[in-house]
Amino acid sequence: MSGVVAGFTVIFVIIAIGYMLGRRGTLGAEGESVLGRLVFFVATPALLFDSLASSDLSVIFSPTLAVAAVTALTVGALYMVVARVWLRRSLPELTIGALSASYVNSANLGIPIAVFVLGDASFVAPLLLFQIIAYSPIALTILDVTTLRRGASRLDTITAPFKNPIVVAGAAGLLIALLGWTPPEALMQPFRLMGGASVPGALLAFGISLYGVRVLEKGTSPRRDVALASVLKIVVQPVLAYLMARYLLGLDGHELFAIVVVATLPTAQNVFVYASRYGVGTVLARDTAFVTTLAAIPGIALVSGLLAG
């Protein structure tokens, strides 16, 4: 349990600092927006490029990757179906909601939890790679086509994904890893320095967004959407991960425990950054990230009690 608390303390402290920045107006009225754009266009692409260029791609073929991919896509699709039929949301809103329900906080919270609770950061690496290589490009392509690219030509629609900085950076890093080339340190260091701002930048922007608003406020927050996404993220995704790992892949022991813990991680703050960038579902992404982060503490503690032994 102490490992869970230690991992979550990191995220709460930085969010609290962001909240204080928003309260004091230190970054001005456009601080959240500017910081969000910096994270989206510069810091996150740099982080993805650096991470993928130096990654061991053999982890792609691990059971953890299979579980992460299947459960994320299943839960995301389930959200889109239910929210479309029940709540009648548009495709951009459904996309942000699906990410809120299934896009795991694999970096700024996943790595500390993997170290403190699982004893090995490599358990979160397959999930991180899947979200970078496949999940983000799919979601961002949908958002590009359905928001920024309305009325665009067929050529613009086809080329939209290749103009997205996160997709381009991820593809470039993956290409370098596949080629087995090790870039000079002088070339990679700038990306490493800029990428280091991605995690704290996203958390600070999230914290700033909390000032002056009430999470789950009636009339402002899409409570039903948040409830649906939160239940899918904290309850359904871990259960699916357990069933798939235990009964389809035949895993047990510490590996099974690790897979379920990773699936119980909350919604990533990057979803809020994406929502802010495209101007859709920002309150849904913010509130779901907040609710699932709080709910993940007892959730991971419960998983630890049931499976750690």
Short mmCIF file of C-alpha atoms in Angstrom, two decimals:
data_model
loop_
_atom_site.label_atom_id
_atom_site.label_comp_id
_atom_site.label_asym_id
_atom_site.label_seq_id
_atom_site.Cartn_x
_atom_site.Cartn_y
_atom_site.Cartn_z
CA MET A 1 0.00 0.00 0.00
CA SER A 2 2.88 2.38 0.73
CA GLY A 3 4.05 1.99 -2.87
CA VAL A 4 0.63 3.01 -4.15
CA VAL A 5 0.60 6.12 -1.96
CA ALA A 6 4.15 7.05 -2.98
CA GLY A 7 3.33 6.76 -6.68
CA PHE A 8 0.17 8.86 -6.42
CA THR A 9 1.86 11.49 -4.27
CA VAL A 10 4.00 12.50 -7.23
CA ILE A 11 1.02 13.30 -9.42
CA PHE A 12 -1.00 15.08 -6.72
CA VAL A 13 1.86 17.41 -5.76
CA ILE A 14 2.40 18.61 -9.33
CA ILE A 15 -1.35 19.03 -9.93
CA ALA A 16 -1.55 21.06 -6.71
CA ILE A 17 1.25 23.32 -7.92
CA GLY A 18 -0.66 23.83 -11.17
CA TYR A 19 -3.78 24.70 -9.21
CA MET A 20 -1.85 27.32 -7.22
CA LEU A 21 -0.46 28.80 -10.44
CA GLY A 22 -4.00 29.12 -11.75
CA ARG A 23 -5.25 30.61 -8.49
CA ARG A 24 -2.51 33.24 -8.39
CA GLY A 25 -2.74 33.96 -12.13
CA THR A 26 1.01 33.51 -12.44
CA LEU A 27 0.88 32.43 -16.09
CA GLY A 28 -1.87 34.85 -17.10
CA ALA A 29 -5.33 34.26 -18.50
CA GLU A 30 -4.02 32.10 -21.37
CA GLY A 31 -1.56 30.13 -19.25
CA GLU A 32 -3.43 26.83 -19.42
CA SER A 33 -3.96 27.10 -23.18
CA VAL A 34 -0.35 28.05 -23.95
CA LEU A 35 1.02 25.33 -21.67
CA GLY A 36 -1.30 22.78 -23.25
CA ARG A 37 -0.17 23.72 -26.75
CA LEU A 38 3.48 23.54 -25.68
CA VAL A 39 2.91 20.02 -24.34
CA PHE A 40 1.00 18.92 -27.46
CA PHE A 41 3.22 20.41 -30.16
CA VAL A 42 6.70 20.26 -28.58
CA ALA A 43 7.18 18.35 -25.34
CA THR A 44 5.09 15.23 -25.98
CA PRO A 45 6.41 14.67 -29.54
CA ALA A 46 9.95 15.05 -28.19
CA LEU A 47 9.24 12.56 -25.39
CA LEU A 48 7.73 10.01 -27.78
CA PHE A 49 10.59 10.34 -30.25
CA ASP A 50 13.21 9.90 -27.55
CA SER A 51 11.38 7.00 -25.88
CA LEU A 52 10.74 5.05 -29.07
CA ALA A 53 14.12 5.69 -30.69
CA SER A 54 15.87 4.02 -27.74
CA SER A 55 13.27 1.35 -26.97
CA ASP A 56 13.61 -2.42 -27.08
CA LEU A 57 10.90 -3.40 -29.54
CA SER A 58 10.96 -7.02 -28.42
CA VAL A 59 8.49 -5.98 -25.70
CA ILE A 60 5.88 -5.55 -28.42
CA PHE A 61 5.43 -9.30 -28.53
CA SER A 62 4.86 -9.71 -24.78
CA PRO A 63 1.56 -10.88 -23.24
CA THR A 64 1.26 -7.48 -21.54
CA LEU A 65 1.02 -5.79 -24.93
CA ALA A 66 -1.69 -8.18 -26.12
CA VAL A 67 -3.78 -7.58 -23.01
CA ALA A 68 -3.22 -3.81 -23.12
CA ALA A 69 -4.22 -3.55 -26.77
CA VAL A 70 -7.30 -5.77 -26.61
CA THR A 71 -8.68 -4.32 -23.38
CA ALA A 72 -8.11 -0.68 -24.40
CA LEU A 73 -9.73 -1.12 -27.81
CA THR A 74 -12.60 -3.17 -26.36
CA VAL A 75 -13.36 -0.69 -23.59
CA GLY A 76 -13.02 2.26 -25.96
CA ALA A 77 -15.41 0.65 -28.45
CA LEU A 78 -17.83 -0.23 -25.65
CA TYR A 79 -17.89 3.39 -24.51
CA MET A 80 -18.54 4.64 -28.02
CA VAL A 81 -21.45 2.24 -28.55
CA VAL A 82 -23.11 2.93 -25.18
CA ALA A 83 -22.56 6.71 -25.31
CA ARG A 84 -23.82 6.90 -28.88
CA VAL A 85 -27.02 4.93 -28.16
CA TRP A 86 -27.66 6.28 -24.66
CA LEU A 87 -26.25 9.82 -24.73
CA ARG A 88 -26.36 10.63 -28.46
CA ARG A 89 -22.88 12.16 -28.54
CA SER A 90 -21.04 13.28 -31.66
CA LEU A 91 -18.02 11.37 -32.99
CA PRO A 92 -15.42 13.83 -31.60
CA GLU A 93 -17.07 13.66 -28.16
CA LEU A 94 -17.25 9.88 -28.40
CA THR A 95 -13.55 9.76 -29.24
CA ILE A 96 -12.53 11.81 -26.20
CA GLY A 97 -14.89 9.75 -24.05
CA ALA A 98 -13.42 6.50 -25.36
CA LEU A 99 -9.91 7.74 -24.54
CA SER A 100 -11.08 8.82 -21.08
CA ALA A 101 -12.43 5.30 -20.50
CA SER A 102 -9.41 3.37 -21.75
CA TYR A 103 -6.25 5.48 -22.22
CA VAL A 104 -4.06 4.54 -19.26
CA ASN A 105 -1.78 6.92 -17.37
CA SER A 106 1.26 4.85 -18.32
CA ALA A 107 3.99 7.47 -18.00
CA ASN A 108 3.79 9.95 -15.14
CA LEU A 109 1.85 7.57 -12.87
CA GLY A 110 2.39 4.18 -14.49
CA ILE A 111 6.16 4.23 -14.14
CA PRO A 112 6.21 5.18 -10.42
CA ILE A 113 3.52 2.58 -9.66
CA ALA A 114 5.40 -0.05 -11.65
CA VAL A 115 8.55 0.69 -9.65
CA PHE A 116 6.99 1.01 -6.19
CA VAL A 117 4.28 -1.67 -6.45
CA LEU A 118 5.53 -4.12 -9.08
CA GLY A 119 9.26 -3.69 -8.56
CA ASP A 120 10.01 -3.34 -12.28
CA ALA A 121 9.26 -0.41 -14.61
CA SER A 122 9.39 -2.70 -17.66
CA PHE A 123 5.86 -3.94 -16.92
CA VAL A 124 4.43 -0.64 -18.19
CA ALA A 125 6.64 -0.41 -21.29
CA PRO A 126 4.42 -2.52 -23.63
CA LEU A 127 1.37 -0.44 -22.74
CA LEU A 128 3.30 2.78 -23.30
CA LEU A 129 4.46 1.59 -26.71
CA PHE A 130 0.97 0.48 -27.76
CA GLN A 131 -0.55 3.82 -26.83
CA ILE A 132 2.19 5.69 -28.67
CA ILE A 133 2.38 3.51 -31.78
CA ALA A 134 -1.28 2.65 -32.33
CA TYR A 135 -3.86 4.10 -29.97
CA SER A 136 -2.92 7.79 -30.10
CA PRO A 137 -2.60 7.86 -33.91
CA ILE A 138 -6.03 6.22 -34.32
CA ALA A 139 -7.74 8.64 -31.95
CA LEU A 140 -5.91 11.74 -33.20
CA THR A 141 -6.71 10.83 -36.80
CA ILE A 142 -10.42 10.65 -35.96
CA LEU A 143 -10.20 14.00 -34.18
CA ASP A 144 -8.26 15.56 -37.07
CA VAL A 145 -10.80 14.40 -39.63
CA THR A 146 -13.92 15.26 -37.59
CA THR A 147 -12.89 18.60 -36.05
CA LEU A 148 -9.98 20.50 -37.55
CA ARG A 149 -10.52 19.11 -41.02
CA ARG A 150 -14.21 19.81 -41.58
CA GLY A 151 -14.77 20.81 -45.19
CA ALA A 152 -11.25 19.78 -46.18
CA SER A 153 -10.43 18.12 -49.47
CA ARG A 154 -9.93 14.37 -49.80
CA LEU A 155 -6.15 14.91 -49.99
CA ASP A 156 -6.22 16.98 -46.79
CA THR A 157 -8.21 14.25 -45.04
CA ILE A 158 -5.79 11.53 -46.15
CA THR A 159 -2.69 13.49 -45.15
CA ALA A 160 -4.09 14.82 -41.84
CA PRO A 161 -2.53 12.09 -39.64
CA PHE A 162 0.91 12.73 -41.16
CA LYS A 163 0.75 16.40 -40.13
CA ASN A 164 0.04 15.64 -36.49
CA PRO A 165 3.24 16.24 -34.45
CA ILE A 166 2.60 13.36 -32.03
CA VAL A 167 1.99 10.85 -34.82
CA VAL A 168 5.00 12.06 -36.82
CA ALA A 169 7.33 11.98 -33.81
CA GLY A 170 6.16 8.49 -32.81
CA ALA A 171 6.62 7.16 -36.35
CA ALA A 172 10.10 8.69 -36.60
CA GLY A 173 11.19 7.19 -33.29
CA LEU A 174 9.80 3.80 -34.21
CA LEU A 175 11.62 3.87 -37.55
CA ILE A 176 14.94 4.55 -35.83
CA ALA A 177 14.33 1.67 -33.41
CA LEU A 178 13.46 -0.69 -36.27
CA LEU A 179 16.62 0.30 -38.15
CA GLY A 180 18.70 -0.39 -35.06
CA TRP A 181 20.48 2.95 -35.41
CA THR A 182 21.74 4.72 -32.31
CA PRO A 183 21.69 8.49 -32.92
CA PRO A 184 24.54 10.58 -31.50
CA GLU A 185 23.98 11.78 -27.96
CA ALA A 186 24.33 15.40 -29.09
CA LEU A 187 21.36 14.87 -31.40
CA MET A 188 19.15 13.12 -28.85
CA GLN A 189 19.86 15.37 -25.87
CA PRO A 190 17.65 18.27 -27.07
CA PHE A 191 14.72 15.88 -27.52
CA ARG A 192 15.38 14.39 -24.09
CA LEU A 193 15.42 17.83 -22.47
CA MET A 194 12.24 18.98 -24.22
CA GLY A 195 10.53 15.65 -23.60
CA GLY A 196 11.19 16.03 -19.90
CA ALA A 197 8.63 18.86 -19.87
CA SER A 198 5.81 16.67 -21.20
CA VAL A 199 4.71 14.92 -18.01
CA PRO A 200 4.96 17.87 -15.59
CA GLY A 201 3.56 20.21 -18.26
CA ALA A 202 0.45 18.08 -18.74
CA LEU A 203 -0.03 17.80 -14.97
CA LEU A 204 0.43 21.54 -14.44
CA ALA A 205 -2.05 22.36 -17.22
CA PHE A 206 -4.49 19.93 -15.63
CA GLY A 207 -4.01 21.56 -12.24
CA ILE A 208 -4.54 25.06 -13.67
CA SER A 209 -7.78 23.86 -15.28
CA LEU A 210 -9.14 22.88 -11.86
CA TYR A 211 -9.05 26.41 -10.49
CA GLY A 212 -12.34 28.26 -10.56
CA VAL A 213 -14.39 25.20 -11.42
CA ARG A 214 -16.06 22.44 -9.48
CA VAL A 215 -15.38 18.94 -10.66
CA LEU A 216 -18.65 17.18 -11.55
CA GLU A 217 -20.54 20.47 -11.14
CA LYS A 218 -24.19 20.15 -12.07
CA GLY A 219 -25.03 21.86 -15.34
CA THR A 220 -21.38 22.07 -16.40
CA SER A 221 -19.95 18.58 -16.16
CA PRO A 222 -21.36 15.77 -18.35
CA ARG A 223 -21.90 13.59 -15.30
CA ARG A 224 -23.34 10.60 -17.12
CA ASP A 225 -20.44 10.57 -19.56
CA VAL A 226 -17.95 10.85 -16.69
CA ALA A 227 -19.68 8.07 -14.73
CA LEU A 228 -19.69 5.77 -17.76
CA ALA A 229 -16.03 6.44 -18.59
CA SER A 230 -14.92 6.09 -14.95
CA VAL A 231 -16.68 2.76 -14.38
CA LEU A 232 -15.27 1.37 -17.61
CA LYS A 233 -11.76 2.55 -16.72
CA ILE A 234 -11.52 1.50 -13.06
CA VAL A 235 -13.81 -1.55 -13.05
CA VAL A 236 -14.38 -3.02 -16.50
CA GLN A 237 -10.87 -2.65 -17.96
CA PRO A 238 -9.11 -4.38 -15.01
CA VAL A 239 -11.70 -7.18 -15.01
CA LEU A 240 -11.23 -7.73 -18.74
CA ALA A 241 -7.45 -7.71 -18.27
CA TYR A 242 -7.72 -10.36 -15.54
CA LEU A 243 -10.03 -12.60 -17.57
CA MET A 244 -7.91 -12.38 -20.69
CA ALA A 245 -4.57 -12.85 -18.91
CA ARG A 246 -5.79 -15.65 -16.64
CA TYR A 247 -8.04 -17.69 -18.91
CA LEU A 248 -6.94 -16.91 -22.46
CA LEU A 249 -3.18 -16.55 -21.93
CA GLY A 250 -2.90 -18.81 -18.89
CA LEU A 251 -0.87 -16.33 -16.85
CA ASP A 252 -0.64 -16.37 -13.06
CA GLY A 253 1.51 -15.15 -10.20
CA HIS A 254 3.34 -11.84 -10.39
CA GLU A 255 2.84 -11.44 -14.14
CA LEU A 256 -0.94 -11.67 -13.78
CA PHE A 257 -0.83 -9.28 -10.83
CA ALA A 258 1.23 -6.76 -12.83
CA ILE A 259 -1.10 -6.84 -15.83
CA VAL A 260 -4.17 -6.16 -13.68
CA VAL A 261 -2.45 -3.36 -11.73
CA VAL A 262 -1.44 -1.65 -14.98
CA ALA A 263 -5.03 -1.94 -16.27
CA THR A 264 -6.30 -0.30 -13.05
CA LEU A 265 -4.23 2.84 -13.59
CA PRO A 266 -6.39 5.97 -14.10
CA THR A 267 -7.06 8.04 -17.20
CA ALA A 268 -3.98 9.81 -18.52
CA GLN A 269 -3.81 13.60 -18.32
CA ASN A 270 -2.77 13.51 -21.98
CA VAL A 271 -6.43 12.93 -22.82
CA PHE A 272 -7.17 16.36 -21.36
CA VAL A 273 -4.35 17.84 -23.45
CA TYR A 274 -5.82 16.24 -26.60
CA ALA A 275 -9.31 17.46 -25.71
CA SER A 276 -8.03 21.00 -25.14
CA ARG A 277 -6.16 20.97 -28.42
CA TYR A 278 -9.24 20.00 -30.42
CA GLY A 279 -11.70 22.01 -28.32
CA VAL A 280 -14.01 19.10 -27.56
CA GLY A 281 -14.77 17.12 -24.40
CA THR A 282 -12.38 19.06 -22.16
CA VAL A 283 -14.63 18.91 -19.08
CA LEU A 284 -15.28 15.20 -19.67
CA ALA A 285 -11.55 14.48 -19.92
CA ARG A 286 -10.72 16.64 -16.89
CA ASP A 287 -13.40 15.21 -14.62
CA THR A 288 -12.78 11.61 -15.65
CA ALA A 289 -9.06 11.97 -15.03
CA PHE A 290 -9.78 13.45 -11.60
CA VAL A 291 -12.34 10.80 -10.61
CA THR A 292 -10.33 7.83 -11.87
CA THR A 293 -7.13 9.08 -10.23
CA LEU A 294 -8.89 9.13 -6.86
CA ALA A 295 -10.63 5.80 -7.49
CA ALA A 296 -7.43 4.10 -8.64
CA ILE A 297 -5.88 4.32 -5.15
CA PRO A 298 -8.34 1.91 -3.48
CA GLY A 299 -8.62 0.02 -6.78
CA ILE A 300 -4.92 -0.82 -6.94
CA ALA A 301 -4.90 -1.52 -3.20
CA LEU A 302 -7.74 -4.03 -3.72
CA VAL A 303 -5.94 -5.70 -6.61
CA SER A 304 -2.81 -5.92 -4.46
CA GLY A 305 -4.75 -7.57 -1.66
CA LEU A 306 -6.38 -10.10 -3.97
CA LEU A 307 -3.52 -11.00 -6.28
CA ALA A 308 -0.21 -9.95 -4.73
CA GLY A 309 -0.03 -12.98 -2.46
#
